[in-house]
XYZ file of C-alpha atoms in Angstrom:
294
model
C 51.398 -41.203 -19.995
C 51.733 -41.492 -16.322
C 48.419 -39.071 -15.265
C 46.413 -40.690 -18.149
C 43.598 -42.853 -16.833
C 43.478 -46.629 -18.137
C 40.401 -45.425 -19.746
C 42.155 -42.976 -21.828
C 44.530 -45.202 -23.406
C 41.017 -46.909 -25.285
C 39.687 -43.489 -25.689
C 41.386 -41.065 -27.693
C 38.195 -38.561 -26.743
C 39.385 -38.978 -23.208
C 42.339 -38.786 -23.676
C 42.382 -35.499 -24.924
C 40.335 -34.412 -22.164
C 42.580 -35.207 -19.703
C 45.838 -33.950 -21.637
C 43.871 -30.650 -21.828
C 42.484 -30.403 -17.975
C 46.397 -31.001 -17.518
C 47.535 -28.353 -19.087
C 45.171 -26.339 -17.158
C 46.221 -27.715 -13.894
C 49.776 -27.174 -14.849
C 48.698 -23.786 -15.696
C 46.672 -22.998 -12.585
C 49.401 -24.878 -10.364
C 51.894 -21.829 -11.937
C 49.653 -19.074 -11.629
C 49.109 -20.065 -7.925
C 52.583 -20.281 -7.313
C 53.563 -16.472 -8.373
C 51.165 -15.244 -6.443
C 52.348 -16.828 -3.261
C 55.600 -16.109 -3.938
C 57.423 -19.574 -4.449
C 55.023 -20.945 -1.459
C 53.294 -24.127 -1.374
C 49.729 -22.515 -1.648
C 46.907 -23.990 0.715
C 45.828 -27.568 -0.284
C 42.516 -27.552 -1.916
C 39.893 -30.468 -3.835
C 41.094 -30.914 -7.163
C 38.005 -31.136 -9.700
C 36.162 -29.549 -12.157
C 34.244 -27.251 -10.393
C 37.884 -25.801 -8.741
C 39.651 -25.780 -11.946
C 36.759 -24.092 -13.840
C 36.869 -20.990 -10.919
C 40.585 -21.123 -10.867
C 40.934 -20.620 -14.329
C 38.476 -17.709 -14.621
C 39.967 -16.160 -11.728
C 43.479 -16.353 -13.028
C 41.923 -14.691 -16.222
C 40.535 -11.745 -14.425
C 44.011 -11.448 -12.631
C 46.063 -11.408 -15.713
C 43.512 -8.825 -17.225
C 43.263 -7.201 -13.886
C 47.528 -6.998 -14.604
C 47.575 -6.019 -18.079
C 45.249 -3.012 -17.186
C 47.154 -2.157 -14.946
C 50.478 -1.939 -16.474
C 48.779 -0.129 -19.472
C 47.655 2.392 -17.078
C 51.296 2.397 -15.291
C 53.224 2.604 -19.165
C 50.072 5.166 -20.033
C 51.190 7.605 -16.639
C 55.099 6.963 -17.316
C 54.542 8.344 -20.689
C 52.535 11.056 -19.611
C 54.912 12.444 -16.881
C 57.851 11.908 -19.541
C 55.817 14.162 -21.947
C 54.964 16.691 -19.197
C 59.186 16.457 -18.000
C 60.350 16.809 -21.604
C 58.063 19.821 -21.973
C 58.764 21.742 -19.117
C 62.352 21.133 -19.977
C 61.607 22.527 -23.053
C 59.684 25.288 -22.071
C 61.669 28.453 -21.922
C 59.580 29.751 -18.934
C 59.891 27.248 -16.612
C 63.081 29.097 -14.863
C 61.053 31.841 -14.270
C 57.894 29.894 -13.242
C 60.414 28.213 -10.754
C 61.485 31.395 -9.430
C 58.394 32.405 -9.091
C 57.170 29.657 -7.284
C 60.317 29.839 -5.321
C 59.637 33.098 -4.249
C 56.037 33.236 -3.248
C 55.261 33.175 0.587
C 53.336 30.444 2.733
C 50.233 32.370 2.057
C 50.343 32.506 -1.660
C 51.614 29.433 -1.783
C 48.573 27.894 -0.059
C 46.721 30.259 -2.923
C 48.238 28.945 -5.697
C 47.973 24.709 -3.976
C 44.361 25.827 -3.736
C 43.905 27.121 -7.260
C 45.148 24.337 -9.065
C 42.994 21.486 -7.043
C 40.276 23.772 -8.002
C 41.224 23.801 -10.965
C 41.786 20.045 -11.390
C 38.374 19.799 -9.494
C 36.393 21.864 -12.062
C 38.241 20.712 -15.265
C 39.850 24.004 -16.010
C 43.272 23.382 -17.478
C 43.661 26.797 -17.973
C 41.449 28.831 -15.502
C 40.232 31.989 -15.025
C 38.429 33.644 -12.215
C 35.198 33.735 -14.051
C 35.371 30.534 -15.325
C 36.212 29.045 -11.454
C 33.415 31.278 -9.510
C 30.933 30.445 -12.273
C 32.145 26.683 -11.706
C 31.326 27.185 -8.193
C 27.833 28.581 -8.360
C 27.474 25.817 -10.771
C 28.118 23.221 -7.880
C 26.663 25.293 -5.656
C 23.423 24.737 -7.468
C 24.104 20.847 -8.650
C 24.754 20.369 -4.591
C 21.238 21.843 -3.686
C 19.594 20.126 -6.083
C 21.185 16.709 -4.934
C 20.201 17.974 -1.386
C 16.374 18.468 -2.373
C 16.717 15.318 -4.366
C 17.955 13.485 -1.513
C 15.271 14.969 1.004
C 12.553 14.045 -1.708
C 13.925 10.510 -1.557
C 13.851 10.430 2.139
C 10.517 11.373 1.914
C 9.359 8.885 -0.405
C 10.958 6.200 1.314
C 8.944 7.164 4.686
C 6.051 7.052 2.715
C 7.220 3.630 1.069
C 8.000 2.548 4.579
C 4.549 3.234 6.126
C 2.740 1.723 2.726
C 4.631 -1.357 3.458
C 4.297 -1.744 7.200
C 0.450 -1.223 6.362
C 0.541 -3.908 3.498
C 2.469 -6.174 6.118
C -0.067 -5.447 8.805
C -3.099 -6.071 6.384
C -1.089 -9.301 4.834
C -0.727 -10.706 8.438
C -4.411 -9.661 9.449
C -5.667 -11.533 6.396
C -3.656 -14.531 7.489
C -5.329 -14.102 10.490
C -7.982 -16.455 12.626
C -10.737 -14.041 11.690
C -10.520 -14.526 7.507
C -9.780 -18.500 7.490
C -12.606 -20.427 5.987
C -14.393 -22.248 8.708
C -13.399 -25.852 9.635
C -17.113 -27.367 8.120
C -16.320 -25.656 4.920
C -16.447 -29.061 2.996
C -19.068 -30.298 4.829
C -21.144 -27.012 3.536
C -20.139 -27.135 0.539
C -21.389 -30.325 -0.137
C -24.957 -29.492 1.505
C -25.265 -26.599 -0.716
C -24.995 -28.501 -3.290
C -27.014 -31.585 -2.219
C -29.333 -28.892 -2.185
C -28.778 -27.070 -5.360
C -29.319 -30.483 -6.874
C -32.476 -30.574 -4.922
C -34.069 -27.263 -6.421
C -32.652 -28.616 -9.929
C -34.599 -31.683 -9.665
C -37.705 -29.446 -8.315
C -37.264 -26.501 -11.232
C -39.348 -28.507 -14.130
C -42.229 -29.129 -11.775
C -42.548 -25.756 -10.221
C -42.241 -24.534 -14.053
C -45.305 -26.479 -15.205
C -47.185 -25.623 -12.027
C -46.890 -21.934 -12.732
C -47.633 -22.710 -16.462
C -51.036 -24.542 -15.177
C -51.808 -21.718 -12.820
C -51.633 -19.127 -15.776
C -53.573 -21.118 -17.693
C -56.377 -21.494 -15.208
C -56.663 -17.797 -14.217
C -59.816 -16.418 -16.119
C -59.111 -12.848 -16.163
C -56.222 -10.790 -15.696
C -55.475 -8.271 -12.898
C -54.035 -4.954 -13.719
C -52.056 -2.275 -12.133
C -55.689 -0.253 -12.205
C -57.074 -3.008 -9.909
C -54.629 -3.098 -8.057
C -54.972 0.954 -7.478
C -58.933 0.233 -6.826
C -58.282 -2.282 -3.985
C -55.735 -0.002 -2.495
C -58.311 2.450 -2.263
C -60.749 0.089 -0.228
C -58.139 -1.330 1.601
C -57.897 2.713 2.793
C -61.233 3.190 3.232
C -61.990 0.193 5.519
C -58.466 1.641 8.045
C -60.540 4.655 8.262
C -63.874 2.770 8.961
C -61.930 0.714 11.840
C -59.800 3.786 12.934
C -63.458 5.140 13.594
C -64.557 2.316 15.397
C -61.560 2.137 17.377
C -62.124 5.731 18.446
C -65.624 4.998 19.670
C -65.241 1.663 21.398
C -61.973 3.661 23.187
C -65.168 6.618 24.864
C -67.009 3.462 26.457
C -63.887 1.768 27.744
C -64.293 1.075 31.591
C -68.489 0.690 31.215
C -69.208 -2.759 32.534
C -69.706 -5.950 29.871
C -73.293 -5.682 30.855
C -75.545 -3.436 28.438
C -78.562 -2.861 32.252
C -75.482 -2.254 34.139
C -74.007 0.128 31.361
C -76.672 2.032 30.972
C -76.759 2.567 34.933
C -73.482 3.191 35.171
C -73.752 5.876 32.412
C -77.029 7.460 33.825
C -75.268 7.620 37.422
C -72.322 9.002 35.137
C -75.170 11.692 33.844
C -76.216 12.569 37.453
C -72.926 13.052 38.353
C -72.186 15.293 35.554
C -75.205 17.364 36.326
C -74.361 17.975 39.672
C -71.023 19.484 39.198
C -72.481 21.627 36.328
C -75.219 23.076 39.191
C -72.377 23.443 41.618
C -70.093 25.097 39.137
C -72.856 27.593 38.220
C -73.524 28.596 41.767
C -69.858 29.030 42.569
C -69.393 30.827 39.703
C -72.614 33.333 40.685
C -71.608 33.245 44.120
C -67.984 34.959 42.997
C -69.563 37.275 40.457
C -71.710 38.635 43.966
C -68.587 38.815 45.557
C -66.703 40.624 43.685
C -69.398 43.135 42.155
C -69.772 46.272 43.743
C -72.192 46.809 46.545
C -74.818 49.520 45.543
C -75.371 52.645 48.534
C -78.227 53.666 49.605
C -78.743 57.322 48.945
């Protein structure tokens, strides 16, 4: 009763706990010391949390060791089968020989033949059997190879998708997409002024109502086609005036000194219409032919 706690001896709950974490300790304490051999193993925290991980790792070893010796007792038996038959077998004197007598090169043939032969599976082989093997890995070791090369490729493109996500991620984290520093501040004005407009909707309404109601007649798309029409008509009338007030621009404000100014303008005209005329006769002499007198 010596590692009971004093609160065990009131508590038979506890003190069946304890008895039991014990045991495991005892157990653990054992397991600990076959595996270092009769050595004081390292000095640890004794707790819960320890024993809980000591105790599932002692578990794995001792499956871990009863695996293992199956697989040792499973191999013994094997090679004692495999002894007691080629004892048995009545050619194994001459497959000795055989072996025996074969040189380094067909030696090295025959090593070669059985690891292919383990390699492919073939107990009992055959030359078919091992070349069509080999085209058969042949072709499984392409394939792998394209695989591969298709993976490689994907996982460029996966690279340079997620470089491109990071890059856009870290640009939208960026100065240029965070929401301005006033954003509360306009927030709170649009809606000061949504309120506003709210507050304003029932009047406009009945202002609109009251303007329908006082409009006598209607207007329709056809007089709305009709005034488009004379809008048209009156550009062209003032595209026409334009034109003409443009031929008197540079004529004095004056309508006396206009009128001089446009008879002098006359004058002028005239006398470069006589002088063109006699230039124009005096070429035509010029260049006609002079008649001989016969």
């Amino acid at each position: 009763m010596a590692h009971l706690s004093p609160s065990a001896i009131f508590s038979p709950s506890v003190a069946r706990q304890q008895l039991a974490a014990a045991k495991d300790w005892n157990y653990v304490e054992n397991w600990l010391s076959s595996k270092f051999n009769g050595k004081t193993p390292p000095s640890f925290e004794h707790n819960n949390d320890t024993l809980k991980a000591l105790l599932a790792l002692a578990a794995h070893n001792d499956t871990a060791d009863e695996e293992r010796d199956l697989m040792a007792r499973v191999e013994a038996k094997a090679l004692q089968d495999l002894q007691y038959r080629e004892e048995r077998d009545p050619h194994s004197e001459l497959m000795n020989s055989l072996e025996d007598s074969l040189t380094r090169e067909g030696q090295t043939s025959l090593e070669a033949l059985s690891t292919l032969s383990v390699a492919l599976n073939q107990p009992v082989p055959s030359i078919e059997r091992l070349g069509r093997g080999l085209l058969d890995l042949q072709v499984a070791s392409y394939d792998l190879d394209q695989a591969s090369e298709r993976m490689s490729i994907l996982e460029a493109h996966l690279n340079n998708e997620l470089a491109s996500i990071n890059a856009l991620i870290r640009e939208l984290q960026g100065d240029s997409y965070q929401p301005p520093a006033d954003l509360t501040k306009q927030t709170i004005d649009y809606q000061r002024r949504a309120k506003a407009l709210s507050s304003k909707l029932p009047e406009l309404k009945d202002r609109v109502a009251s303007l329908s109601a006082g409009a006598k007649t209607k207007i329709t798309i056809q007089d709305v086609k009709i005034e488009e029409e004379n809008f048209k008509a009156l550009m062209e009338t003032v595209k026409d005036l334009e034109a003409q007030v443009k031929s008197y621009h540079g004529l004095p404000q004056d309508t006396d000194l206009a009128r001089l100014e446009l008879e002098s303008l006359r004058i002028e005209l005239r006398d470069l219409t006589l002088q063109r005329d006699s230039m124009f006769e005096g070429l035509v002499e010029r260049e006609s032919p002079k008649k001989t007198r016969s």
